[in-house]
Coordinates of C-alpha atoms in Angstrom, one line a residue:
Chain A
M294 CA -50.7 -63.0 -30.5
D295 CA -51.0 -66.5 -31.7
D296 CA -53.1 -66.9 -34.8
P297 CA -54.0 -70.6 -35.2
S298 CA -54.5 -70.1 -39.0
H299 CA -51.0 -68.6 -39.4
V300 CA -48.6 -70.8 -41.4
P301 CA -45.0 -69.7 -40.7
A302 CA -43.1 -69.2 -43.9
K303 CA -39.3 -69.1 -44.2
G304 CA -39.4 -66.0 -46.5
T305 CA -36.5 -64.9 -48.8
L306 CA -33.4 -62.9 -48.3
N307 CA -32.7 -60.2 -50.9
I308 CA -28.9 -60.0 -50.7
T309 CA -27.0 -60.0 -53.9
D310 CA -23.6 -61.5 -54.5
D311 CA -22.2 -58.0 -55.0
E312 CA -23.5 -57.0 -51.6
I313 CA -21.8 -60.0 -50.0
R314 CA -18.6 -59.2 -51.8
E315 CA -18.7 -55.6 -50.7
S316 CA -19.4 -56.5 -47.1
L317 CA -16.5 -58.9 -46.9
E318 CA -14.0 -56.8 -48.9
G319 CA -14.1 -54.0 -46.4
A320 CA -14.0 -56.2 -43.3
Q321 CA -13.0 -59.9 -43.1
L322 CA -11.0 -60.1 -46.3
K323 CA -9.3 -56.8 -45.6
F324 CA -8.3 -58.0 -42.2
Q325 CA -7.1 -61.3 -43.5
R326 CA -4.8 -59.5 -45.9
E327 CA -3.6 -56.9 -43.3
R328 CA -3.0 -59.4 -40.5
G329 CA -1.6 -62.2 -42.5
S330 CA -4.2 -65.0 -42.2
D331 CA -5.4 -67.1 -45.1
V332 CA -8.4 -69.4 -44.5
T333 CA -11.1 -68.4 -42.0
I334 CA -13.4 -70.9 -40.5
F335 CA -16.6 -68.8 -40.9
S336 CA -19.9 -69.1 -39.1
P337 CA -23.0 -67.0 -38.7
R338 CA -22.4 -64.3 -36.1
A339 CA -22.9 -65.8 -32.7
S340 CA -24.5 -62.8 -31.1
V341 CA -27.4 -62.8 -33.6
M342 CA -28.2 -66.6 -33.5
G343 CA -31.0 -65.3 -31.3
H344 CA -32.2 -68.7 -30.1
H345 CA -34.5 -67.1 -27.6
V346 CA -36.5 -65.2 -30.2
G347 CA -39.8 -66.7 -31.3
N348 CA -40.1 -70.5 -31.3
A349 CA -38.4 -73.6 -32.8
T350 CA -39.8 -72.8 -36.3
T351 CA -38.5 -69.2 -36.1
S352 CA -35.1 -70.5 -35.1
L353 CA -35.1 -73.1 -37.9
H354 CA -35.9 -70.6 -40.6
W355 CA -33.4 -68.0 -39.3
S356 CA -30.7 -70.7 -39.0
E357 CA -31.3 -71.9 -42.5
H358 CA -31.0 -68.4 -43.9
C359 CA -27.9 -67.7 -41.9
N360 CA -26.2 -70.9 -42.9
E361 CA -27.2 -70.5 -46.6
L362 CA -25.6 -67.1 -46.5
I363 CA -22.4 -68.5 -45.1
H364 CA -22.5 -71.2 -47.8
R365 CA -22.8 -68.4 -50.5
V366 CA -19.8 -66.7 -48.9
C367 CA -17.7 -69.9 -49.0
S368 CA -18.8 -70.5 -52.6
L369 CA -17.8 -67.0 -53.6
Y370 CA -14.4 -67.2 -51.8
P371 CA -13.5 -70.9 -51.6
Q372 CA -9.8 -70.0 -50.9
N373 CA -10.7 -67.8 -48.0
F374 CA -13.6 -69.2 -46.1
V375 CA -14.8 -72.7 -44.9
G376 CA -18.2 -72.9 -43.3
V377 CA -19.5 -73.7 -39.8
C378 CA -23.2 -73.6 -39.1
Q379 CA -25.4 -72.3 -36.4
L380 CA -28.0 -74.8 -35.0
P381 CA -31.8 -74.2 -34.9
Q382 CA -31.9 -74.4 -31.1
S383 CA -34.8 -73.1 -29.1
P384 CA -35.2 -73.0 -25.3
G385 CA -36.8 -76.2 -23.9
V386 CA -36.7 -77.9 -27.3
P387 CA -34.5 -81.1 -27.4
P388 CA -31.3 -80.6 -29.5
K389 CA -32.1 -83.6 -31.5
N390 CA -34.3 -81.2 -33.6
C391 CA -30.9 -79.7 -34.8
V392 CA -29.7 -82.9 -36.4
G393 CA -31.3 -82.3 -39.7
E394 CA -29.9 -78.8 -40.3
L395 CA -26.4 -80.0 -39.1
E396 CA -26.5 -82.8 -41.6
R397 CA -27.7 -80.6 -44.4
C398 CA -24.9 -78.1 -43.8
V399 CA -22.2 -80.7 -43.6
K400 CA -23.4 -83.0 -46.5
E401 CA -24.9 -80.4 -48.9
F402 CA -22.7 -77.3 -48.1
G403 CA -19.5 -79.0 -47.0
F404 CA -19.5 -77.3 -43.6
I405 CA -16.9 -78.7 -41.1
G406 CA -18.4 -77.9 -37.7
C407 CA -21.2 -76.1 -35.8
N408 CA -21.7 -73.6 -33.0
L409 CA -23.5 -75.1 -30.0
N410 CA -25.3 -72.7 -27.6
P411 CA -25.3 -74.0 -24.0
D412 CA -27.9 -71.4 -23.1
P413 CA -30.6 -71.0 -25.8
S414 CA -32.6 -68.9 -23.3
G415 CA -30.2 -66.0 -23.7
G416 CA -29.0 -65.6 -20.1
Y417 CA -31.6 -67.4 -18.0
W418 CA -29.9 -70.8 -18.3
T419 CA -33.2 -72.8 -18.2
D420 CA -32.1 -75.8 -20.4
P421 CA -30.2 -78.8 -19.1
P422 CA -26.4 -78.7 -18.8
L423 CA -24.2 -80.2 -21.6
S424 CA -23.7 -83.3 -19.5
D425 CA -27.3 -84.2 -19.8
R426 CA -28.6 -86.9 -22.2
F427 CA -30.9 -84.2 -23.6
W428 CA -27.9 -83.3 -25.8
Y429 CA -26.8 -86.8 -26.7
P430 CA -28.7 -87.2 -30.1
L431 CA -26.8 -84.1 -31.3
Y432 CA -23.5 -85.5 -30.0
E433 CA -24.2 -88.8 -31.8
K434 CA -24.6 -86.9 -35.1
M435 CA -21.5 -84.8 -34.5
V436 CA -19.4 -87.9 -34.0
E437 CA -20.9 -89.6 -37.0
L438 CA -20.2 -86.6 -39.2
E439 CA -16.8 -86.0 -37.6
V440 CA -17.6 -82.3 -36.8
P441 CA -16.7 -80.5 -33.6
A442 CA -18.8 -77.8 -32.0
M443 CA -17.7 -74.4 -30.7
I444 CA -19.5 -73.8 -27.4
H445 CA -20.8 -70.3 -27.8
V446 CA -23.8 -68.5 -26.3
S447 CA -25.7 -65.9 -28.3
A448 CA -26.8 -62.4 -27.2
S449 CA -28.0 -61.9 -23.7
C450 CA -31.6 -60.8 -23.2
N451 CA -31.0 -60.8 -19.4
P452 CA -30.1 -57.2 -18.2
N453 CA -27.6 -58.8 -15.8
F454 CA -25.3 -59.9 -18.5
H455 CA -23.4 -57.7 -21.0
T456 CA -23.3 -59.9 -24.1
T457 CA -19.7 -59.9 -25.1
C458 CA -18.0 -59.1 -21.8
A459 CA -20.0 -61.2 -19.3
H460 CA -22.4 -63.7 -21.0
Y461 CA -19.8 -64.9 -23.5
L462 CA -17.1 -65.5 -20.9
N463 CA -19.6 -67.0 -18.5
G464 CA -20.8 -69.4 -21.2
D465 CA -17.2 -70.6 -21.8
T466 CA -16.4 -71.1 -18.1
T467 CA -19.8 -72.8 -17.5
G468 CA -19.5 -75.1 -20.4
F469 CA -16.0 -76.2 -19.4
M470 CA -17.1 -77.0 -15.9
Q471 CA -20.2 -78.9 -17.2
L472 CA -17.9 -81.1 -19.2
L473 CA -15.4 -81.5 -16.4
T474 CA -18.1 -82.9 -14.1
S475 CA -19.7 -85.1 -16.8
S476 CA -19.2 -88.5 -18.5
V477 CA -19.7 -87.0 -22.0
F478 CA -16.3 -88.0 -23.2
K479 CA -16.6 -91.5 -21.7
D480 CA -19.7 -91.9 -23.8
F481 CA -18.3 -90.1 -26.9
P482 CA -14.5 -90.5 -26.8
T483 CA -14.1 -88.8 -30.2
L484 CA -16.4 -85.8 -29.6
K485 CA -14.6 -82.5 -29.7
F486 CA -15.4 -79.0 -28.4
V487 CA -13.7 -75.7 -28.9
I488 CA -14.1 -73.2 -26.1
P489 CA -13.7 -69.6 -27.4
H490 CA -12.4 -66.4 -25.8
G491 CA -9.3 -68.3 -24.6
G492 CA -11.5 -70.5 -22.5
G493 CA -13.4 -67.7 -20.5
A494 CA -12.0 -67.8 -17.0
V495 CA -10.6 -71.3 -17.2
P496 CA -6.9 -70.9 -18.0
Y497 CA -6.5 -68.0 -15.4
H498 CA -8.0 -70.4 -12.8
W499 CA -6.3 -73.5 -14.1
G500 CA -5.1 -74.3 -10.5
R501 CA -8.7 -74.2 -9.3
Y502 CA -9.8 -76.6 -12.0
R503 CA -6.8 -78.9 -11.4
G504 CA -7.7 -78.8 -7.7
I505 CA -11.4 -79.5 -8.0
A506 CA -10.6 -82.5 -10.2
I507 CA -8.4 -83.8 -7.4
D508 CA -11.0 -83.0 -4.7
M509 CA -13.6 -84.9 -6.8
K510 CA -11.1 -87.8 -7.3
L511 CA -11.2 -87.4 -11.1
P512 CA -8.2 -88.0 -13.4
P513 CA -5.8 -85.1 -14.2
L514 CA -7.4 -82.6 -16.6
K515 CA -5.0 -83.5 -19.4
E516 CA -6.4 -87.1 -19.3
L517 CA -10.0 -86.1 -18.4
L518 CA -10.6 -83.4 -21.0
L519 CA -7.7 -82.5 -23.2
H520 CA -8.3 -85.1 -25.8
N521 CA -11.6 -83.5 -26.4
V522 CA -11.6 -79.8 -25.4
F523 CA -9.6 -77.1 -27.2
F524 CA -9.3 -73.3 -26.6
D525 CA -8.8 -70.5 -29.0
T526 CA -6.7 -67.3 -28.8
C527 CA -9.4 -64.7 -28.5
V528 CA -7.7 -62.9 -25.6
Y529 CA -6.9 -59.3 -26.3
H530 CA -3.7 -58.4 -24.5
Q531 CA -0.2 -59.9 -24.3
P532 CA -0.3 -61.0 -20.6
G533 CA -3.5 -63.1 -21.3
I534 CA -2.0 -64.8 -24.3
D535 CA 1.2 -65.5 -22.3
L536 CA -0.8 -67.1 -19.5
L537 CA -2.9 -69.2 -22.0
F538 CA 0.2 -70.7 -23.6
K539 CA 1.9 -71.2 -20.2
V540 CA -0.9 -73.4 -18.7
I541 CA -2.6 -75.0 -21.7
P542 CA -0.6 -77.4 -23.9
H543 CA -0.1 -75.8 -27.3
E544 CA -1.7 -78.9 -28.9
N545 CA -5.0 -77.7 -27.4
I546 CA -4.9 -74.2 -28.7
L547 CA -6.3 -73.0 -32.0
F548 CA -5.5 -69.7 -33.5
A549 CA -8.5 -67.3 -33.7
S550 CA -9.6 -63.7 -33.6
E551 CA -13.2 -62.6 -33.3
M552 CA -12.5 -60.5 -36.4
V553 CA -14.8 -58.8 -36.8
G554 CA -16.1 -59.1 -33.3
A555 CA -16.6 -57.9 -29.8
I556 CA -13.9 -55.2 -29.6
R557 CA -13.4 -52.9 -32.5
S558 CA -10.9 -50.4 -31.1
I559 CA -7.2 -49.9 -31.4
D560 CA -5.2 -50.4 -28.1
P561 CA -3.6 -47.0 -27.3
E562 CA -0.9 -48.9 -25.4
T563 CA 0.3 -50.8 -28.6
G564 CA -1.1 -48.8 -31.5
H565 CA -2.7 -52.0 -32.9
Y566 CA -6.2 -53.5 -32.9
F567 CA -7.0 -55.3 -29.6
D568 CA -8.3 -58.3 -31.6
D569 CA -5.2 -58.6 -33.8
T570 CA -4.3 -61.7 -31.9
K571 CA -1.5 -62.8 -34.3
R572 CA 0.7 -60.1 -32.9
Y573 CA 0.5 -61.5 -29.4
V574 CA 1.3 -65.0 -30.6
D575 CA 4.2 -63.7 -32.7
A576 CA 5.6 -62.1 -29.5
L577 CA 5.4 -65.3 -27.4
A578 CA 8.8 -66.3 -26.0
G579 CA 10.2 -69.6 -27.2
F580 CA 7.3 -70.5 -29.5
G581 CA 9.1 -72.1 -32.4
A582 CA 8.3 -73.0 -36.0
E583 CA 6.8 -76.4 -35.3
K584 CA 4.5 -75.2 -32.5
R585 CA 3.5 -72.2 -34.7
Q586 CA 2.6 -74.6 -37.5
Q587 CA 0.4 -76.6 -35.1
L588 CA -1.3 -73.4 -33.8
F589 CA -2.0 -71.8 -37.1
E590 CA -2.9 -75.0 -39.1
G591 CA -2.2 -78.4 -37.7
N592 CA -4.4 -78.2 -34.7
A593 CA -7.3 -76.9 -36.7
R594 CA -6.9 -79.8 -39.2
K595 CA -7.0 -82.2 -36.2
V596 CA -10.0 -80.8 -34.5
Y597 CA -11.9 -80.1 -37.7
P598 CA -11.0 -83.3 -39.8
R599 CA -13.2 -82.3 -42.7
L600 CA -10.9 -79.3 -43.2
N601 CA -8.4 -81.6 -44.9
A602 CA -10.9 -82.5 -47.6
K603 CA -11.9 -78.9 -48.1
L604 CA -8.4 -77.5 -48.4
G605 CA -7.0 -80.6 -50.2
A606 CA -3.6 -80.5 -51.7
A607 CA -3.7 -76.7 -52.1
K608 CA -2.4 -76.4 -48.5
A609 CA 0.6 -78.0 -46.9
P610 CA -0.4 -81.1 -44.8
P611 CA 0.3 -80.9 -41.1
R612 CA 3.9 -81.7 -40.3
K613 CA 3.1 -84.7 -38.0
Chain B
M63 CA -47.8 -75.7 2.0
D64 CA -48.4 -72.3 3.3
D65 CA -50.2 -72.3 6.6
P66 CA -51.6 -68.8 7.1
S67 CA -51.7 -69.2 10.9
H68 CA -47.9 -70.0 11.0
V69 CA -45.8 -67.3 12.6
P70 CA -42.2 -67.8 11.6
A71 CA -39.8 -67.9 14.5
K72 CA -36.0 -67.3 14.5
G73 CA -35.3 -70.2 16.7
T74 CA -32.0 -70.7 18.6
L75 CA -28.6 -72.2 17.8
N76 CA -27.2 -74.6 20.2
I77 CA -23.5 -74.1 19.6
T78 CA -21.2 -73.8 22.6
D79 CA -18.1 -71.6 22.8
D80 CA -16.1 -74.8 23.1
E81 CA -17.5 -76.1 19.8
I82 CA -16.6 -72.8 18.1
R83 CA -13.1 -73.0 19.5
E84 CA -12.7 -76.6 18.4
S85 CA -14.0 -75.9 14.9
L86 CA -11.6 -73.0 14.4
E87 CA -8.5 -74.5 16.1
G88 CA -8.4 -77.3 13.5
A89 CA -9.0 -75.1 10.5
Q90 CA -8.8 -71.3 10.2
L91 CA -6.5 -70.8 13.2
K92 CA -4.3 -73.7 12.3
F93 CA -3.9 -72.4 8.7
Q94 CA -3.3 -68.8 10.0
R95 CA -0.3 -70.2 12.0
E96 CA 0.9 -72.6 9.4
R97 CA 0.7 -70.1 6.5
G98 CA 1.8 -67.0 8.3
S99 CA -1.2 -64.7 8.3
D100 CA -2.5 -62.9 11.4
V101 CA -5.9 -61.2 11.2
T102 CA -8.6 -62.7 9.0
I103 CA -11.6 -60.6 7.8
F104 CA -14.2 -63.3 8.5
S105 CA -17.7 -63.6 7.1
P106 CA -20.4 -66.3 7.1
R107 CA -19.6 -68.9 4.4
A108 CA -20.8 -67.5 1.1
S109 CA -22.0 -70.8 -0.3
V110 CA -24.5 -71.2 2.5
M111 CA -26.0 -67.7 2.5
G112 CA -28.7 -69.5 0.6
H113 CA -30.7 -66.4 -0.3
H114 CA -32.9 -68.4 -2.7
V115 CA -34.2 -70.6 0.2
G116 CA -37.6 -69.7 1.7
N117 CA -38.5 -66.1 1.7
A118 CA -37.3 -62.8 3.1
T119 CA -38.1 -63.8 6.7
T120 CA -36.2 -67.0 6.3
S121 CA -33.3 -65.1 4.9
L122 CA -33.4 -62.5 7.8
H123 CA -33.4 -65.1 10.5
W124 CA -30.7 -67.2 8.9
S125 CA -28.5 -64.1 8.3
E126 CA -29.0 -63.0 11.9
H127 CA -27.9 -66.4 13.1
C128 CA -24.9 -66.5 10.8
N129 CA -23.8 -63.0 11.7
E130 CA -24.2 -63.5 15.4
L131 CA -22.1 -66.6 15.1
I132 CA -19.4 -64.6 13.4
H133 CA -19.6 -62.0 16.1
R134 CA -19.1 -64.7 18.7
V135 CA -16.0 -65.9 16.8
C136 CA -14.6 -62.4 16.7
S137 CA -15.3 -61.9 20.4
L138 CA -13.5 -65.2 21.3
Y139 CA -10.5 -64.4 19.1
P140 CA -10.3 -60.6 18.8
Q141 CA -6.7 -60.8 17.7
N142 CA -7.5 -63.2 14.9
F143 CA -10.8 -62.3 13.3
V144 CA -12.7 -59.1 12.3
G145 CA -16.3 -59.6 11.2
V146 CA -18.0 -59.0 7.9
C147 CA -21.8 -59.8 7.6
Q148 CA -24.0 -61.5 5.1
L149 CA -27.1 -59.6 4.1
P150 CA -30.7 -60.9 4.4
Q151 CA -31.3 -60.7 0.6
S152 CA -34.1 -62.6 -1.0
P153 CA -35.0 -62.8 -4.8
G154 CA -37.2 -60.0 -5.9
V155 CA -37.1 -58.2 -2.5
P156 CA -35.5 -54.7 -2.7
P157 CA -32.1 -54.6 -1.0
K158 CA -33.2 -51.7 1.2
N159 CA -34.6 -54.5 3.4
C160 CA -31.0 -55.3 4.3
V161 CA -30.1 -51.9 5.7
G162 CA -31.2 -52.8 9.2
E163 CA -29.1 -55.9 9.5
L164 CA -26.1 -54.2 8.0
E165 CA -26.4 -51.3 10.5
R166 CA -26.9 -53.8 13.4
C167 CA -23.7 -55.7 12.4
V168 CA -21.6 -52.6 12.0
K169 CA -22.8 -50.6 15.0
E170 CA -23.5 -53.4 17.5
F171 CA -20.9 -56.0 16.5
G172 CA -18.2 -53.8 15.1
F173 CA -18.3 -55.5 11.7
I174 CA -16.3 -53.7 8.9
G175 CA -18.0 -54.8 5.7
C176 CA -20.6 -57.0 4.0
N177 CA -21.0 -59.6 1.3
L178 CA -23.4 -58.5 -1.4
N179 CA -25.0 -61.3 -3.6
P180 CA -25.6 -60.0 -7.1
D181 CA -27.9 -63.0 -7.8
P182 CA -30.0 -63.9 -4.8
S183 CA -31.9 -66.4 -7.0
G184 CA -28.9 -68.8 -6.9
G185 CA -28.2 -69.0 -10.7
Y186 CA -31.2 -67.7 -12.5
W187 CA -30.2 -64.0 -12.4
T188 CA -33.7 -62.7 -12.0
D189 CA -33.0 -59.5 -10.0
P190 CA -31.9 -56.2 -11.5
P191 CA -28.2 -55.6 -12.1
L192 CA -25.9 -53.7 -9.6
S193 CA -26.3 -50.6 -11.8
D194 CA -30.0 -50.4 -11.0
R195 CA -31.4 -47.9 -8.5
F196 CA -33.0 -51.0 -6.8
W197 CA -29.7 -51.3 -5.0
Y198 CA -29.2 -47.6 -4.2
P199 CA -30.6 -47.6 -0.6
L200 CA -28.1 -50.3 0.3
Y201 CA -25.3 -48.3 -1.3
E202 CA -26.4 -45.2 0.6
K203 CA -26.1 -47.0 3.9
M204 CA -22.7 -48.6 2.9
V205 CA -21.3 -45.1 2.2
E206 CA -22.8 -43.7 5.4
L207 CA -21.2 -46.5 7.5
E208 CA -18.0 -46.5 5.5
V209 CA -18.2 -50.2 4.8
P210 CA -17.3 -51.9 1.5
A211 CA -19.0 -55.0 0.0
M212 CA -17.5 -58.1 -1.5
I213 CA -19.5 -59.0 -4.5
H214 CA -20.1 -62.7 -4.0
V215 CA -22.8 -65.1 -5.1
S216 CA -24.0 -68.0 -2.9
A217 CA -24.6 -71.6 -4.0
S218 CA -26.1 -72.3 -7.3
C219 CA -29.4 -74.1 -7.4
N220 CA -29.3 -74.1 -11.2
P221 CA -27.9 -77.4 -12.5
N222 CA -26.0 -75.5 -15.2
F223 CA -23.6 -73.9 -12.7
H224 CA -21.1 -75.7 -10.5
T225 CA -21.1 -73.4 -7.5
T226 CA -17.4 -72.8 -6.9
C227 CA -16.0 -73.3 -10.4
A228 CA -18.6 -71.7 -12.6
H229 CA -21.2 -69.6 -10.6
Y230 CA -18.6 -67.9 -8.4
L231 CA -16.4 -66.9 -11.3
N232 CA -19.4 -65.9 -13.4
G233 CA -20.7 -63.7 -10.6
D234 CA -17.4 -61.9 -10.3
T235 CA -17.1 -61.3 -14.1
T236 CA -20.8 -60.2 -14.3
G237 CA -20.6 -57.9 -11.4
F238 CA -17.5 -56.2 -12.7
M239 CA -19.1 -55.6 -16.1
Q240 CA -22.3 -54.3 -14.5
L241 CA -20.2 -51.7 -12.7
L242 CA -18.2 -50.8 -15.8
T243 CA -21.4 -50.0 -17.7
S244 CA -23.0 -48.1 -14.8
S245 CA -23.0 -44.7 -13.2
V246 CA -22.8 -46.2 -9.7
F247 CA -19.5 -44.5 -8.9
K248 CA -20.6 -41.2 -10.3
D249 CA -23.5 -41.4 -7.9
F250 CA -21.5 -42.9 -5.0
P251 CA -17.8 -41.7 -5.4
T252 CA -16.7 -43.3 -2.2
L253 CA -18.5 -46.7 -2.5
K254 CA -16.1 -49.6 -2.6
F255 CA -16.4 -53.2 -3.9
V256 CA -14.1 -56.1 -3.6
I257 CA -14.3 -58.7 -6.4
P258 CA -13.1 -62.1 -5.2
H259 CA -11.4 -65.0 -6.9
G260 CA -8.9 -62.7 -8.5
G261 CA -11.7 -60.9 -10.3
G262 CA -13.2 -64.0 -12.0
A263 CA -12.3 -63.7 -15.7
V264 CA -11.6 -60.0 -15.6
P265 CA -7.8 -59.7 -15.3
Y266 CA -7.2 -62.5 -17.9
H267 CA -9.4 -60.5 -20.3
W268 CA -8.2 -57.0 -19.2
G269 CA -7.5 -56.1 -22.9
R270 CA -11.1 -56.9 -23.7
Y271 CA -12.3 -54.7 -20.9
R272 CA -10.0 -51.8 -21.8
G273 CA -11.2 -52.2 -25.4
I274 CA -14.9 -52.2 -24.6
A275 CA -14.4 -49.1 -22.5
I276 CA -12.9 -47.4 -25.5
D277 CA -15.6 -48.7 -27.9
M278 CA -18.2 -47.3 -25.5
K279 CA -16.3 -44.0 -25.2
L280 CA -15.8 -44.4 -21.5
P281 CA -12.8 -43.2 -19.6
P282 CA -9.8 -45.6 -19.0
L283 CA -10.6 -48.3 -16.5
K284 CA -8.1 -46.9 -14.0
E285 CA -10.1 -43.7 -13.9
L286 CA -13.5 -45.3 -14.3
L287 CA -13.3 -48.1 -11.8
L288 CA -10.1 -48.4 -9.9
H289 CA -10.9 -45.9 -7.2
N290 CA -13.8 -48.1 -6.2
V291 CA -13.1 -51.7 -7.3
F292 CA -10.6 -54.0 -5.8
F293 CA -9.5 -57.6 -6.5
D294 CA -8.3 -60.4 -4.2
T295 CA -5.6 -63.0 -4.6
C296 CA -7.8 -66.2 -4.6
V297 CA -6.2 -67.6 -7.7
Y298 CA -4.7 -71.0 -7.2
H299 CA -1.6 -71.3 -9.3
Q300 CA 1.5 -69.2 -9.9
P301 CA 0.8 -68.2 -13.5
G302 CA -2.6 -66.7 -12.5
I303 CA -1.1 -64.7 -9.7
D304 CA 1.6 -63.5 -12.0
L305 CA -0.9 -62.3 -14.5
L306 CA -3.1 -60.6 -11.8
F307 CA -0.1 -58.5 -10.6
K308 CA 1.0 -57.7 -14.1
V309 CA -2.3 -56.2 -15.2
I310 CA -4.0 -54.8 -12.1
P311 CA -2.2 -52.1 -10.1
H312 CA -1.0 -53.5 -6.8
E313 CA -2.9 -50.8 -5.0
N314 CA -6.1 -52.5 -6.1
I315 CA -5.2 -56.0 -4.9
L316 CA -6.0 -57.3 -1.4
F317 CA -4.4 -60.5 -0.1
A318 CA -6.8 -63.3 0.4
S319 CA -7.3 -67.0 0.4
E320 CA -10.6 -68.8 0.6
M321 CA -9.2 -70.7 3.5
V322 CA -11.1 -72.9 4.2
G323 CA -12.8 -72.8 0.9
A324 CA -13.5 -74.1 -2.6
I325 CA -10.4 -76.3 -3.1
R326 CA -9.1 -78.5 -0.3
S327 CA -6.4 -80.5 -2.0
I328 CA -2.6 -80.3 -2.2
D329 CA -1.2 -79.5 -5.6
P330 CA 0.9 -82.5 -6.7
E331 CA 3.0 -80.1 -8.8
T332 CA 4.1 -78.0 -5.8
G333 CA 3.5 -80.2 -2.8
H334 CA 1.5 -77.3 -1.2
Y335 CA -2.2 -76.6 -0.8
F336 CA -3.7 -75.0 -3.9
D337 CA -5.2 -72.2 -1.7
D338 CA -2.0 -71.3 0.1
T339 CA -1.9 -68.1 -1.9
K340 CA 0.8 -66.5 0.2
R341 CA 3.4 -68.7 -1.5
Y342 CA 2.5 -67.4 -4.9
V343 CA 2.7 -63.9 -3.8
D344 CA 6.1 -64.6 -2.1
A345 CA 7.3 -65.9 -5.4
L346 CA 6.3 -62.8 -7.4
A347 CA 9.3 -61.3 -9.1
G348 CA 10.2 -57.7 -8.2
F349 CA 7.5 -57.3 -5.5
G350 CA 9.3 -55.4 -2.8
A351 CA 8.7 -54.7 0.8
E352 CA 6.6 -51.6 0.4
K353 CA 4.2 -53.3 -2.1
R354 CA 4.0 -56.3 0.1
Q355 CA 3.0 -54.1 3.1
Q356 CA 0.3 -52.6 1.0
L357 CA -0.9 -56.0 -0.3
F358 CA -0.9 -57.7 3.1
E359 CA -2.2 -54.7 5.2
G360 CA -2.3 -51.2 3.8
N361 CA -4.8 -51.9 1.0
A362 CA -7.2 -53.6 3.4
R363 CA -7.0 -50.7 5.8
K364 CA -7.8 -48.4 2.9
V365 CA -10.8 -50.4 1.5
Y366 CA -12.1 -51.3 5.0
P367 CA -11.5 -48.1 6.9
R368 CA -13.2 -49.4 10.0
L369 CA -10.4 -51.9 10.3
N370 CA -8.1 -49.2 11.7
A371 CA -10.4 -48.7 14.7
K372 CA -10.6 -52.4 15.3
L373 CA -6.9 -53.1 15.1
G374 CA -5.9 -49.9 16.7
A375 CA -2.3 -49.3 17.7
A376 CA -1.7 -53.0 18.1
K377 CA -0.8 -53.1 14.4
A378 CA 1.6 -51.1 12.4
P379 CA -0.1 -48.2 10.6
P380 CA 0.1 -48.3 6.8
R381 CA 3.3 -46.8 5.6
K382 CA 1.7 -44.1 3.5

C-alpha cells in the first residue's frame, strides 16, 4: 500500500570484489577462454531489468545499482569487459527520464551503449512504438553521445509469453517492423540499433519484409534500414546462422552469444553448447578473413564508436 | 453508448452469387490456374475476424456471416475450395462459446477445420495461453469432430504491432512456445494444430527450441510436438523455404500460400510474386516425387482427415 510519508531510498549492495571475481571466473571469463573470444560488451542481464516492477523511482534505483555493478566488473577486468547500461524505463513514463542515467554511464563510467526496452510493461505492450516522438529525447541523447541501443525486452509478466523463447523474439520482430514503418532514421540519420537473437523472425522472413516495403512504396530495405539497424549472431544452430549470413549483408552482423543466457544445454547433435555461436560462424562456407575480421571486431567498432577509445591501441584497428 | 432496450440482430448480407464469382475469378481462381494448385482450403480472411470488435454477440453474428459466405464459395466451386471456419471468439469469453458454431460449420457445411485466435484482444494478449484449461472445451470438440485448428491471430489494434509483419509472426512463435511448455498433447493426443507463416520465428530458432526443451528436461521436440504440430510454407523467399525444409521433417509441412494475402508485390530479384511459394518448393534440392506428394496432398489429408471424404475418389489417395 502507498504510504505518503515513505521516502524511497536507493539502498546499498553488499557484493565484494571477490564475489564479483568468483562469479565471473566460473562463467563469462571461463567461456571467453574456452570459446576464444576476448572483449565482451557487457550489460546488466536483460531479463531482470524488470521495468514493469514498482514505479519510475524503483526502476531508477535498480538501474543505477545494476549499471554500477557492471562498471565495477569493467574496472576489475578492463581487458575483458566494456560496459553497456540498462535504462531506468517504466511503463507510461516518457523515455526522456532515462537521459540522465545514460549520460552518467557514458561520461562517468565510459559505457559505450545502452539496452532499450520496447515494452517496459513486460508483455502487455502498452507504451507507444519506437516510431513515436515519445522516444525522441532519448534518441537525441544517443546521437549526441554516439551510443547505439540494443532493442531488448525484459522478462515477460504476461503468462502468454515465455520470456526467452517467445517474448524476446517477438520484441526483436516487433521493433524491426516499427522502425521499417517509421521516419526515425530520416529524423536521426546516425542513430543505430542492434537487434539481438539474430533479428527474431526477420531474416527468416526477409522476403516478406522486402515485399511489404515494396507494397508500401518504401525504398529497398538496404537503403531504408541497413545504415542504422544491425543484427547479432545469437541463433543456436547451423542452419539458422547459414540463413542469417545468406540474407543479411555481413556488414550488418555483429558477433554475439548470450553467454551466459537463455539456453544452457549442450546440443546432443553436435556435442557443443547450443550458444557457442563461434562454431557456427567458423563453419560458414566462403566466409573469409576480411569478413571474419569485420564480424568479430570491425562492425562492433563501427556500431559502437566509443569502443575505439576504450580499446585504444591495445587492439588492432579495423582493416578498413 | 449502451442502450438496454437494443436487441442485437444478425442482419443480412447482400452479396449475389455473381459477385462472389467475379471476386474469385480475378483472384484466387486466377492464381490457382496460374500457379498450378487445385484445391484450396479456404477460410474467412484472418485479418478481419476482428474478435476484439464489439462483444461476443457481435463476434457470433460476424463469424456466422463470414462462414456462410465461405460455404457459398465452396458450394459454387466444390472442385476448388473446401471450407474452414473462423470462431466467434471474444476477449475474456471462454472458448466453449465457440463449440456451437464449429459444430454447425463441420456438420451442416462440411467444413474440415477452424482458425483459432490465440489473442482475441488484437495485440494486448489478455486471455489465457493455449495451455490453459480455458481452451479445453474447444479442444474436446475439435478432437470429437476430427478437425484441426490453424493458430492465427487477427488484425492488431495495438499500435506496437504491424498486423501482417509483426503480430502474425509473433502469434505463431508465441503459440508454438505455449504448446511446447504445456500438457495439451498429453491430454489430447490426437489434437492437431497448423502454425502458419512457416512457423513464425520457430524454424529459424529451432536450435533454441531444441535447447530449451533439454533445459526443461522435456522429451525431444519431435516426440513432444511433431505428432500434433504442423507448419505451412508461407515464407516468401528461397533461403527461408530452404531452412524450413532443412530443420522441420517434411511430414510436418503443409503446402500453403497466403494467396491473396499479406504481400501483393512481385519480387524484383526473381520477377515472380513473393507469395508464389510453389516456385520455392519446386527449387528445393533433393525433394523428390514422394515427398512432393506428401507436401502437396498427403500431409493435408493426414492433418485434415475430413478432406478425404470431401475430395473422395476424385483425387488420388495419399501414397502411404
